[in-house]
Structure formats: C-alpha cells, structure tokens
Short mmCIF file of C-alpha atoms in Angstrom, two decimals:
data_model
loop_
_atom_site.label_atom_id
_atom_site.label_comp_id
_atom_site.label_asym_id
_atom_site.label_seq_id
_atom_site.Cartn_x
_atom_site.Cartn_y
_atom_site.Cartn_z
CA MET A 1 -45.99 -6.63 7.45
CA THR A 2 -49.44 -7.17 6.04
CA TYR A 3 -52.44 -5.22 7.18
CA ALA A 4 -56.17 -5.38 6.64
CA TYR A 5 -56.62 -1.67 6.15
CA LEU A 6 -54.59 1.49 5.86
CA PHE A 7 -56.12 4.64 7.33
CA LYS A 8 -54.78 8.04 6.38
CA TYR A 9 -54.74 10.52 9.27
CA ILE A 10 -53.97 14.20 9.28
CA ILE A 11 -52.89 16.14 12.35
CA ILE A 12 -53.93 19.77 12.26
CA GLY A 13 -54.05 22.74 14.57
CA ASP A 14 -52.14 25.91 15.46
CA THR A 15 -48.37 26.00 15.51
CA GLY A 16 -46.80 24.95 18.80
CA VAL A 17 -49.73 22.91 20.13
CA GLY A 18 -47.69 19.70 20.01
CA LYS A 19 -48.77 17.99 16.81
CA SER A 20 -45.31 16.66 15.95
CA CYS A 21 -44.72 15.67 19.57
CA LEU A 22 -47.94 13.67 19.60
CA LEU A 23 -46.83 11.87 16.45
CA LEU A 24 -43.37 11.18 17.84
CA GLN A 25 -44.83 9.86 21.08
CA PHE A 26 -47.20 7.60 19.17
CA THR A 27 -44.67 6.22 16.67
CA ASP A 28 -41.47 6.26 18.73
CA LYS A 29 -42.71 6.41 22.30
CA ARG A 30 -40.52 9.35 23.11
CA PHE A 31 -40.88 13.04 23.79
CA GLN A 32 -38.67 15.72 22.32
CA PRO A 33 -39.12 18.99 24.19
CA VAL A 34 -37.56 21.10 21.46
CA HIS A 35 -38.88 20.39 18.03
CA ASP A 36 -38.17 22.14 14.74
CA LEU A 37 -41.04 24.00 13.22
CA THR A 38 -42.75 21.70 10.74
CA ILE A 39 -42.57 22.83 7.14
CA GLY A 40 -45.00 21.15 4.78
CA VAL A 41 -45.85 17.63 5.88
CA GLU A 42 -43.92 15.05 7.87
CA PHE A 43 -44.95 11.45 7.89
CA GLY A 44 -45.27 8.73 10.46
CA ALA A 45 -46.79 5.28 10.41
CA ARG A 46 -47.67 2.57 12.86
CA MET A 47 -49.61 -0.65 12.99
CA VAL A 48 -52.44 -1.01 15.47
CA ASN A 49 -54.80 -3.85 16.15
CA ILE A 50 -58.50 -3.12 16.11
CA ASP A 51 -60.96 -5.93 16.65
CA GLY A 52 -58.34 -8.49 15.68
CA LYS A 53 -57.46 -6.71 12.46
CA GLN A 54 -54.05 -5.22 11.71
CA ILE A 55 -54.51 -1.64 10.64
CA LYS A 56 -51.76 0.61 9.39
CA LEU A 57 -52.10 4.25 10.36
CA GLN A 58 -50.39 6.54 7.88
CA ILE A 59 -50.11 9.88 9.62
CA TRP A 60 -49.59 13.21 7.89
CA ASP A 61 -48.29 15.75 10.39
CA THR A 62 -48.96 19.14 8.87
CA ALA A 63 -47.39 22.53 9.50
CA GLY A 64 -49.53 24.66 11.77
CA GLN A 65 -48.08 28.05 10.97
CA GLU A 66 -50.39 30.32 9.04
CA SER A 67 -47.91 30.87 6.20
CA PHE A 68 -47.89 27.16 5.36
CA ARG A 69 -51.62 26.65 5.70
CA SER A 70 -52.68 27.20 2.11
CA ILE A 71 -50.18 24.54 1.07
CA THR A 72 -50.88 21.96 3.72
CA ARG A 73 -54.65 22.08 3.38
CA SER A 74 -54.30 20.58 -0.07
CA TYR A 75 -53.14 17.40 1.64
CA TYR A 76 -56.26 17.01 3.77
CA ARG A 77 -57.95 15.28 0.86
CA GLY A 78 -58.36 11.58 1.27
CA ALA A 79 -57.98 11.49 5.05
CA ALA A 80 -60.09 9.03 7.00
CA GLY A 81 -59.25 10.59 10.34
CA ALA A 82 -58.10 13.92 11.66
CA LEU A 83 -56.58 14.85 14.98
CA LEU A 84 -57.51 18.48 15.60
CA VAL A 85 -55.17 19.69 18.30
CA TYR A 86 -55.18 22.71 20.61
CA ASP A 87 -53.03 23.60 23.59
CA ILE A 88 -54.94 23.74 26.90
CA THR A 89 -52.52 26.42 28.13
CA ARG A 90 -53.12 28.79 25.18
CA ARG A 91 -56.67 29.97 24.75
CA GLU A 92 -56.04 31.37 21.27
CA THR A 93 -55.31 27.88 19.96
CA PHE A 94 -58.75 26.85 21.20
CA ASN A 95 -60.34 29.94 19.67
CA HIS A 96 -58.94 29.00 16.26
CA LEU A 97 -60.56 25.56 16.25
CA THR A 98 -63.57 26.69 14.23
CA SER A 99 -61.34 27.86 11.44
CA TRP A 100 -59.37 24.60 11.41
CA LEU A 101 -62.58 22.62 11.46
CA GLU A 102 -64.00 24.55 8.53
CA ASP A 103 -60.81 23.92 6.58
CA ALA A 104 -60.84 20.22 7.40
CA ARG A 105 -64.48 19.76 6.46
CA GLN A 106 -64.11 21.74 3.28
CA HIS A 107 -61.08 19.84 2.02
CA SER A 108 -61.86 16.28 3.03
CA SER A 109 -64.54 13.62 3.02
CA SER A 110 -67.71 14.29 5.01
CA ASN A 111 -67.24 10.90 6.67
CA MET A 112 -63.85 11.82 8.11
CA VAL A 113 -63.63 11.04 11.82
CA ILE A 114 -62.32 14.01 13.78
CA MET A 115 -60.75 13.65 17.20
CA LEU A 116 -60.46 16.93 19.11
CA ILE A 117 -57.38 16.89 21.31
CA GLY A 118 -56.57 19.24 24.15
CA ASN A 119 -52.83 18.66 24.44
CA LYS A 120 -50.34 19.50 27.23
CA SER A 121 -52.60 18.16 29.98
CA ASP A 122 -49.50 17.75 32.15
CA LEU A 123 -49.40 21.55 32.49
CA GLU A 124 -52.44 21.71 34.74
CA SER A 125 -51.16 24.74 36.64
CA ARG A 126 -51.07 26.76 33.42
CA ARG A 127 -54.43 25.56 32.14
CA ASP A 128 -56.27 28.23 30.16
CA VAL A 129 -59.04 26.12 28.61
CA LYS A 130 -61.30 24.04 30.84
CA ARG A 131 -61.85 20.42 29.94
CA GLU A 132 -65.61 21.14 29.85
CA GLU A 133 -65.08 23.73 27.15
CA GLY A 134 -63.32 21.18 24.97
CA GLU A 135 -66.05 18.65 25.63
CA ALA A 136 -68.73 21.19 24.75
CA PHE A 137 -66.99 22.17 21.50
CA ALA A 138 -66.66 18.53 20.52
CA ARG A 139 -70.31 17.80 21.35
CA GLU A 140 -71.48 20.79 19.38
CA HIS A 141 -69.50 19.81 16.28
CA GLY A 142 -69.84 16.04 16.43
CA LEU A 143 -66.23 15.31 17.33
CA ILE A 144 -64.63 12.83 19.68
CA PHE A 145 -62.70 14.53 22.49
CA MET A 146 -59.69 13.70 24.61
CA GLU A 147 -57.11 15.59 26.59
CA THR A 148 -53.59 14.29 26.08
CA SER A 149 -50.02 14.88 27.10
CA ALA A 150 -47.38 14.15 24.48
CA LYS A 151 -44.85 14.67 27.25
CA THR A 152 -46.14 12.01 29.65
CA ALA A 153 -47.78 9.95 26.86
CA CYS A 154 -51.07 10.22 28.70
CA ASN A 155 -53.95 9.32 26.35
CA VAL A 156 -51.76 9.53 23.25
CA GLU A 157 -52.29 5.89 22.30
CA GLU A 158 -55.97 6.25 23.04
CA ALA A 159 -56.36 9.33 20.85
CA PHE A 160 -54.92 7.62 17.79
CA ILE A 161 -56.50 4.24 18.43
CA ASN A 162 -59.96 5.48 19.36
CA THR A 163 -60.03 7.40 16.11
CA ALA A 164 -59.15 4.18 14.28
CA LYS A 165 -61.88 2.34 16.17
CA GLU A 166 -64.44 4.90 15.09
CA ILE A 167 -63.31 4.67 11.46
CA TYR A 168 -63.44 0.88 11.69
CA ARG A 169 -66.94 1.07 13.18
CA LYS A 170 -68.04 3.23 10.27
CA ILE A 171 -66.59 0.70 7.83
CA GLN A 172 -68.51 -2.09 9.57
CA GLN A 173 -71.68 -0.01 9.34
CA GLY A 174 -71.14 0.56 5.65
CA LEU A 175 -70.71 4.31 6.07
CA PHE A 176 -67.28 4.25 4.43
CA ASP A 177 -66.82 2.90 0.94
CA VAL A 178 -63.39 1.32 1.32
CA HIS A 179 -63.00 1.17 -2.44
CA ASN A 180 -63.30 4.91 -2.77
CA GLU A 181 -59.80 6.35 -2.38
CA ALA A 182 -61.23 9.71 -1.38
CA ASN A 183 -62.24 8.22 1.96
CA GLY A 184 -58.65 7.71 3.05
CA ILE A 185 -58.98 3.97 3.52
CA LYS A 186 -57.15 1.31 1.59
CA ILE A 187 -57.48 -2.41 1.77
CA GLY A 188 -54.11 -3.88 2.63
CA PRO A 189 -51.90 -5.91 0.36
CA GLN A 190 -51.63 -9.62 0.86
CA GLN A 191 -47.90 -9.39 1.32
CA CYS A 192 -45.23 -6.88 2.21
CA ILE A 193 -44.42 -4.49 -0.60
CA SER A 194 -41.96 -1.84 0.42
CA THR A 195 -43.93 -1.01 3.52
CA SER A 196 -43.30 2.20 5.37
CA VAL A 197 -44.08 0.99 8.84
CA GLY A 198 -42.85 3.39 11.46
CA PRO A 199 -39.89 2.83 13.70
CA SER A 200 -40.21 -0.10 16.07
CA ALA A 201 -43.67 -0.82 14.76
CA SER A 202 -43.05 -4.51 15.03
CA GLN A 203 -42.88 -4.17 18.78
CA ARG A 204 -46.21 -2.49 18.93
CA ASN A 205 -48.36 -4.51 16.64
CA SER A 206 -50.76 -5.60 19.30
CA SER A 207 -51.55 -2.27 20.78
CA GLU A 208 -55.25 -2.79 21.17
CA ILE A 209 -56.34 -0.91 24.21
CA GLY A 210 -59.49 0.09 25.96
CA SER A 211 -60.90 3.52 25.33
CA ASN A 212 -60.60 6.39 27.75
CA SER A 213 -58.05 5.05 30.13
CA GLY A 214 -58.50 8.32 31.96
CA CYS A 215 -54.95 9.05 33.03
CA CYS A 216 -55.35 12.75 32.32
CA MET B 1 -30.62 9.05 12.81
CA MET B 2 -29.12 5.69 12.13
CA ARG B 3 -25.45 5.64 11.29
CA GLY B 4 -24.50 3.78 8.18
CA HIS B 5 -21.49 1.56 7.73
CA GLU B 6 -20.15 3.13 4.60
CA THR B 7 -16.96 5.12 4.87
CA LYS B 8 -17.03 6.55 1.38
CA PRO B 9 -19.64 7.06 -1.28
CA ALA B 10 -21.00 3.75 -2.45
CA SER B 11 -20.76 3.00 -6.10
CA SER B 12 -24.49 2.51 -6.38
CA GLY B 13 -27.66 2.64 -4.36
CA THR B 14 -29.11 -0.50 -2.89
CA GLY B 15 -27.79 -2.43 -5.83
CA GLU B 16 -31.16 -3.46 -7.16
CA GLU B 17 -32.27 -0.25 -8.73
CA ALA B 18 -30.93 1.55 -11.70
CA PRO B 19 -28.67 4.48 -11.04
CA GLY B 20 -30.43 7.75 -10.44
CA GLY B 21 -30.29 9.92 -13.46
CA MET B 22 -32.61 11.64 -15.80
CA ALA B 23 -34.52 9.80 -18.42
CA GLU B 24 -34.72 9.87 -22.10
CA CYS B 25 -38.37 8.89 -21.75
CA PRO B 26 -40.35 11.64 -20.04
CA LEU B 27 -42.65 9.14 -18.33
CA VAL B 28 -39.80 7.63 -16.35
CA PRO B 29 -37.73 10.71 -15.83
CA ALA B 30 -35.17 9.64 -13.28
CA TYR B 31 -33.94 6.45 -14.84
CA PRO B 32 -32.53 6.12 -18.32
CA THR B 33 -32.91 2.34 -18.22
CA GLY B 34 -36.65 2.71 -17.81
CA ARG B 35 -36.63 1.53 -14.18
CA LEU B 36 -38.23 3.84 -11.73
CA GLY B 37 -36.36 5.27 -8.79
CA ARG B 38 -36.90 3.87 -5.32
CA LEU B 39 -38.89 6.85 -4.20
CA GLN B 40 -41.13 6.84 -7.23
CA ARG B 41 -41.72 3.10 -6.81
CA HIS B 42 -42.55 3.65 -3.16
CA LEU B 43 -45.08 6.30 -4.04
CA LEU B 44 -46.56 4.04 -6.69
CA SER B 45 -46.89 1.16 -4.24
CA GLY B 46 -50.41 2.27 -3.46
CA GLU B 47 -50.13 3.93 -0.09
CA PHE B 48 -49.79 7.50 -1.29
CA ASP B 49 -52.58 8.16 -3.74
CA GLN B 50 -52.07 11.88 -3.75
CA LEU B 51 -48.38 11.67 -4.57
CA ARG B 52 -48.21 8.79 -6.98
CA ASP B 53 -48.56 10.72 -10.22
CA PHE B 54 -45.97 13.37 -9.47
CA PRO B 55 -43.12 13.69 -11.94
CA ILE B 56 -40.04 13.16 -9.78
CA PHE B 57 -36.34 13.69 -10.21
CA GLU B 58 -34.59 11.71 -7.50
CA SER B 59 -31.23 10.37 -6.44
CA ASN B 60 -29.83 8.32 -3.64
CA PHE B 61 -27.56 10.08 -1.17
CA VAL B 62 -25.81 9.56 2.10
CA GLN B 63 -26.19 12.22 4.72
CA VAL B 64 -22.78 13.55 5.67
CA THR B 65 -21.57 16.01 8.23
CA ARG B 66 -20.23 19.33 7.02
CA LEU B 67 -16.79 17.79 7.16
CA GLY B 68 -17.85 14.79 5.13
CA GLU B 69 -18.37 12.03 7.70
CA VAL B 70 -21.00 9.61 6.49
CA ALA B 71 -24.21 9.20 8.47
CA ASN B 72 -27.32 7.62 7.00
CA LYS B 73 -28.87 6.86 3.63
CA VAL B 74 -31.34 9.31 2.19
CA THR B 75 -33.30 9.36 -1.02
CA MET B 76 -34.11 12.88 -2.09
CA GLY B 77 -36.40 13.88 -4.89
CA VAL B 78 -37.94 17.00 -6.26
CA ALA B 79 -41.43 16.74 -7.62
CA ALA B 80 -44.01 18.84 -9.34
CA SER B 81 -47.43 18.76 -7.72
CA SER B 82 -48.89 19.46 -11.15
CA PRO B 83 -47.57 18.32 -14.52
CA ALA B 84 -48.34 21.80 -15.78
CA LEU B 85 -45.64 23.38 -13.63
CA GLU B 86 -42.49 24.56 -15.33
CA LEU B 87 -40.39 23.67 -12.33
CA PRO B 88 -40.71 21.32 -9.37
CA ASP B 89 -42.37 22.77 -6.31
CA LEU B 90 -41.85 20.03 -3.72
CA LEU B 91 -38.92 18.36 -2.03
CA LEU B 92 -39.38 14.77 -0.89
CA LEU B 93 -37.10 13.04 1.60
CA ALA B 94 -37.14 9.35 2.31
CA GLY B 95 -34.90 6.79 3.91
CA PRO B 96 -34.82 3.26 5.19
CA ALA B 97 -37.18 2.43 8.03
CA LYS B 98 -35.33 1.54 11.21
CA ASP B 99 -36.96 -1.84 11.66
CA ASN B 100 -37.06 -3.38 8.20
CA GLY B 101 -34.98 -1.18 5.95
CA CYS B 102 -37.84 -0.63 3.53
CA LEU B 103 -38.00 2.88 2.12
CA GLN B 104 -40.07 5.23 4.24
CA LEU B 105 -41.21 8.70 3.21
CA PHE B 106 -40.12 11.17 5.89
CA GLY B 107 -41.44 14.43 4.61
CA LEU B 108 -42.78 16.58 1.87
CA PHE B 109 -41.63 20.18 1.84
CA PRO B 110 -42.65 23.04 -0.45
CA LEU B 111 -39.51 24.13 -2.28
CA GLN B 112 -40.33 27.74 -1.57
CA PHE B 113 -39.29 27.03 2.04
CA VAL B 114 -36.14 25.10 1.17
CA GLN B 115 -32.85 26.20 -0.34
CA LEU B 116 -30.61 23.76 -2.13
CA PHE B 117 -26.92 24.50 -2.58
CA VAL B 118 -23.93 22.81 -4.10
CA HIS B 119 -21.79 22.33 -1.02
CA ASP B 120 -18.76 20.56 -2.49
CA GLU B 121 -18.80 19.77 -6.15
CA SER B 122 -15.67 17.62 -6.01
CA ARG B 123 -17.40 15.35 -3.50
CA TRP B 124 -20.83 15.50 -5.14
CA GLN B 125 -22.30 17.12 -2.06
CA LEU B 126 -25.40 19.24 -1.77
CA LYS B 127 -26.59 21.29 1.16
CA VAL B 128 -30.28 21.36 2.00
CA LYS B 129 -31.37 24.29 4.11
CA PHE B 130 -34.88 24.81 5.42
CA ARG B 131 -36.39 28.20 6.01
CA THR B 132 -36.34 27.39 9.72
CA GLY B 133 -32.54 27.31 9.64
CA ARG B 134 -32.22 23.54 9.83
CA ALA B 135 -29.62 22.34 7.34
CA PHE B 136 -27.95 19.12 6.33
CA TYR B 137 -25.51 17.82 3.75
CA LEU B 138 -26.07 15.04 1.25
CA GLN B 139 -23.47 13.24 -0.84
CA LEU B 140 -24.61 11.59 -4.04
CA ARG B 141 -24.53 7.80 -4.18
CA ALA B 142 -24.22 6.72 -7.77
CA PRO B 143 -21.95 4.54 -9.89
CA ALA B 144 -18.64 6.23 -10.62
CA GLU B 145 -19.30 6.26 -14.35
CA THR B 146 -22.56 8.22 -14.02
CA ARG B 147 -21.93 10.19 -10.86
CA ASP B 148 -20.68 13.38 -12.48
CA ARG B 149 -23.50 13.40 -14.98
CA GLU B 150 -26.12 12.80 -12.32
CA PHE B 151 -24.68 15.43 -10.02
CA GLY B 152 -24.56 17.81 -12.94
CA ARG B 153 -28.30 17.45 -13.30
CA TRP B 154 -28.77 18.48 -9.69
CA VAL B 155 -26.54 21.48 -10.26
CA ARG B 156 -28.55 22.40 -13.28
CA LEU B 157 -31.76 22.03 -11.34
CA LEU B 158 -30.41 24.25 -8.58
CA TYR B 159 -29.59 26.92 -11.11
CA ARG B 160 -33.07 26.77 -12.51
CA LEU B 161 -34.66 27.00 -9.09
CA ARG B 162 -32.42 29.90 -8.15
CA PHE B 163 -32.99 31.84 -11.31
CA HIS B 164 -36.69 31.30 -10.87
CA SER B 165 -36.85 32.35 -7.24
CA ALA B 166 -34.00 34.77 -6.69
CA GLY B 167 -33.34 36.45 -9.97
CA GLY B 168 -30.04 34.86 -10.77
CA ALA B 169 -28.50 33.91 -7.44
CA VAL B 170 -25.86 31.22 -7.71
CA PRO B 171 -26.56 28.01 -5.82
CA PHE B 172 -23.06 27.47 -4.49
CA THR B 173 -22.39 27.55 -0.81
CA GLN B 174 -18.98 26.02 -0.40
CA GLU B 175 -17.16 29.31 -0.56
CA TYR B 176 -19.23 30.85 2.22
CA SER B 177 -20.64 27.90 4.11
CA THR B 178 -18.02 28.43 6.78
CA VAL B 179 -19.31 31.92 7.26
CA GLU B 180 -22.81 30.59 7.81
CA ASP B 181 -21.49 28.26 10.40
CA GLY B 182 -19.60 30.97 12.17
CA GLU B 183 -16.16 29.57 11.64
CA ASP B 184 -14.74 32.08 9.23
CA ASP B 185 -13.09 35.26 10.38
CA GLN B 186 -12.93 37.00 7.03
CA ASP B 187 -14.47 40.42 7.02
CA ASP B 188 -17.69 40.93 5.11
CA ASP B 189 -16.17 42.97 2.30
CA THR B 190 -13.62 40.31 1.48
CA ILE B 191 -16.26 37.63 1.43
CA GLU B 192 -18.51 39.69 -0.77
CA ARG B 193 -15.77 40.31 -3.30
CA GLU B 194 -14.77 36.67 -3.35
CA GLU B 195 -18.36 35.60 -3.78
CA GLN B 196 -18.78 37.87 -6.76
CA ASP B 197 -15.64 36.53 -8.39
CA LEU B 198 -16.64 32.97 -7.70
CA LYS B 199 -20.15 33.55 -8.97
CA ALA B 200 -18.88 34.70 -12.33
CA GLY B 201 -16.37 31.88 -12.60
CA SER B 202 -18.76 29.17 -11.46
CA LEU B 203 -21.47 30.27 -13.81
CA GLN B 204 -19.19 30.04 -16.81
CA ALA B 205 -17.80 26.67 -15.81
CA MET B 206 -21.21 25.18 -15.14
CA GLU B 207 -22.82 26.42 -18.28
CA ALA B 208 -19.97 25.01 -20.32
CA ARG B 209 -19.90 21.61 -18.66
CA LEU B 210 -23.56 20.68 -18.48
CA ASP B 211 -25.30 19.09 -21.37
CA PRO B 212 -28.72 20.63 -21.81
CA GLN B 213 -30.02 17.82 -24.00
CA THR B 214 -29.83 14.96 -21.52
CA SER B 215 -33.35 15.15 -20.19
CA GLU B 216 -36.79 16.38 -20.97
CA LEU B 217 -37.84 16.83 -17.35
CA TRP B 218 -37.44 20.49 -16.41
CA GLY B 219 -34.69 20.55 -19.02
CA LEU B 220 -32.16 18.97 -16.66
#
C-alpha cells in the first residue's frame, strides 16, 4: 500500500491509563480489558486519509511505568505527534502530565503536535478529573484535547486522526520540513516495499472523519 | 495470533532470504552469504530511522506451545542500540502482518527486562520470558544443514547474556520449566540438586561443542 506521508506517533503517559488499549482500539477496533504491562515499545500502524492523501501512522506505544521511562524516552526522538494520556478516574495520572510533557518536549522536535487525552470517559461515575481541567491544561500548554474511551471506542479515531490533521496542516503551512527525519515525517514510497501496515488496515483506508464527533 | 499451517519446523524461512546465521563480514552479521535478514531489511526499508543502523543477530522461528505445537511465524533478533556496546541490549520481535504477510515489527524490548532460555535443545527451542511473567516458546526455522550451527549461536549468546547479567547462571530451562508451570511435584531440594548437576554437565557440553570463531558479532 502506498502512502503520501508516514507520521511517527508516540503514546506516553502513566502506567495503566490505557495507552495500549487506545492503540489496539485504533488499529484492531477491539478492546482488551486485561492487558499485559508494556515493556519497552510496542508498535502499531494504520493508514488514514487526510485531505485525500493516504497517510501511514506508525505508532510507538511506550511503557508508562517509571522503571522503563529512562529507556523509552530515548525513542521520543523523531516523533511528529504525541498522544499524552491520563486516566480521568485517577487524579495522580493528571498530576504527572507536566513531567511527561517536559520529557516529550525535551526529547523531541519543537514542532511535535501533542494531543492530550483524558481516557476512560466511559467511567463517568468514577470521574476524578473534570473535563474543564483537561481543557485548561491543554490550553495553557498549547495542546489539543479530547476525552476518549478505548473501551467504547468513543473519540479514539478522532484523537489519532485529528493529530494527523494538525501535523498535515503544519506541513501545508511549511512549519514542518518533511525532508528532515528529526521531524518524524517521511514521504512515502511510490510502491509497496515490505510495508508494516497494521492488521485489517486495508479495510480502514478511507477513515477520514470530522473532528470532535462529541460522543463522550 | 494467527495459526500457521506448518506441522514441523520448516527447512527454511520464507524461502527468499538466506538462512539466519552469523556472518563472516561484521557489516552483515546475520547472514554468511552477505544477504541481510528479513528484520534487518525491514528496518532498513526507511520507516524506522532510529533502528536502521543497529547491529542485529536474528533468526526466523515459529512460535510453539510448551508441548511443541506450532502456532505462528516470528522473527526474533537481538540488537545493540550502540555499536560501542559489548553485548546486545534490545530484543526485537516481528512477524507477518495479518493482511498482507509483509514483515511487521511488533515490539522492541530492553533485554534487561527479558530472559532467554534454551527450552529444548533437541528441538531447537528457546523460551522468551518477560519480566512481567509473560512467556512464550520459539522453535528455530532454518535449513537442516545449518540449524544446529545457528541454534548454537543463540545458545552461545544466551550464555554471554547470562554471564553478563547474573554472574554465571546457566540459560537452560528445560529441566525446570515444568516447575515454573506448576506441573512438577518434585520437592525443591531434589530440583536444586538436579539443576546443579545439569548446570555443570551442560556447561561442559556447550563449551566443547560451540565454535567460538564463527562470528565477529558479540563473539557468537
């Protein structure tokens, strides 16, 4: 499958916030309630369509546990987008956002688009972080913000695709040098060469959607 | 994961690539013929800038159950994140994508959080165990004429990793894997004694059988 661009994403945030579940929901459209602790980095990939262009998202799902952090942060380099995830039912995961953000900004390009995600929005009754607090944090730090549920798939597509749209917009505006590998963007090959498209990607190649569908 | 259709170890990988083995040329470590391994070629394809220059030792495997039933194809490699390292520090796992069969990188794991064991030497099987407790078994897929040699390089690598990290522990699990899985009713003392005996015996046998001059990468 050919693509116009490849965007490297990283998913970061505290352990247990649902990073791997978000990735699984996005690439496989399924939810796995019990997930092994991520060690190191696990990979996913999927094609999306932005403005008529096929874009391959190469997603690096990093371990959130503190003991792995010094290792995983070395893989932030060269990311075009980051999903910074917290759990709306665990305030401490929200409190740690500043530290994750510092790490991300220190180890990656200044142009990197960061999407702040308040995950587990299906657990409204256990909510510990108000939506407004997430919005305020995102506004203060120049991030995009969404609440998602990897369990119900609410806003999961939107979170990944809106990030891609913002990266694409920056490319159009000339803010990203697509020839600079450090920006996490690659121009696609003209033909398939051992592609690593995620499972069932062929069924989802036209997943252009509107922003903020607002199901959460 | 996808179930394969093989019922026994295949004689080679996909058929197009050279058999996995260590190189005489240090720049192409895994393949004596000078052809790169599938994983290395995948990483060089341009999508993984950060990983493309890693020295890699890799082989093709099939995932098997503890009892040896074949599941899916896996390419496993160990890599050094810096050429200056004396030993590899990363484990890479890849396999065919479900939709098109092209190789897909599944994960990158620091070796400090992974233990590799020889599970069954007679079947060329390794056991991969993560710090989290997750474990699986891999059986080498290589041509019959090079299989022992290639497996021997993995055994040698395991020794090196063990000596480096655990002060001389022996990377064999077959004799006590049943204990780990809770299916052995031997008492602890018996197991301990047997392990010690086996350790001594295995060490001697391995050291005698392996050829230290076959590769320049990590001395495998």
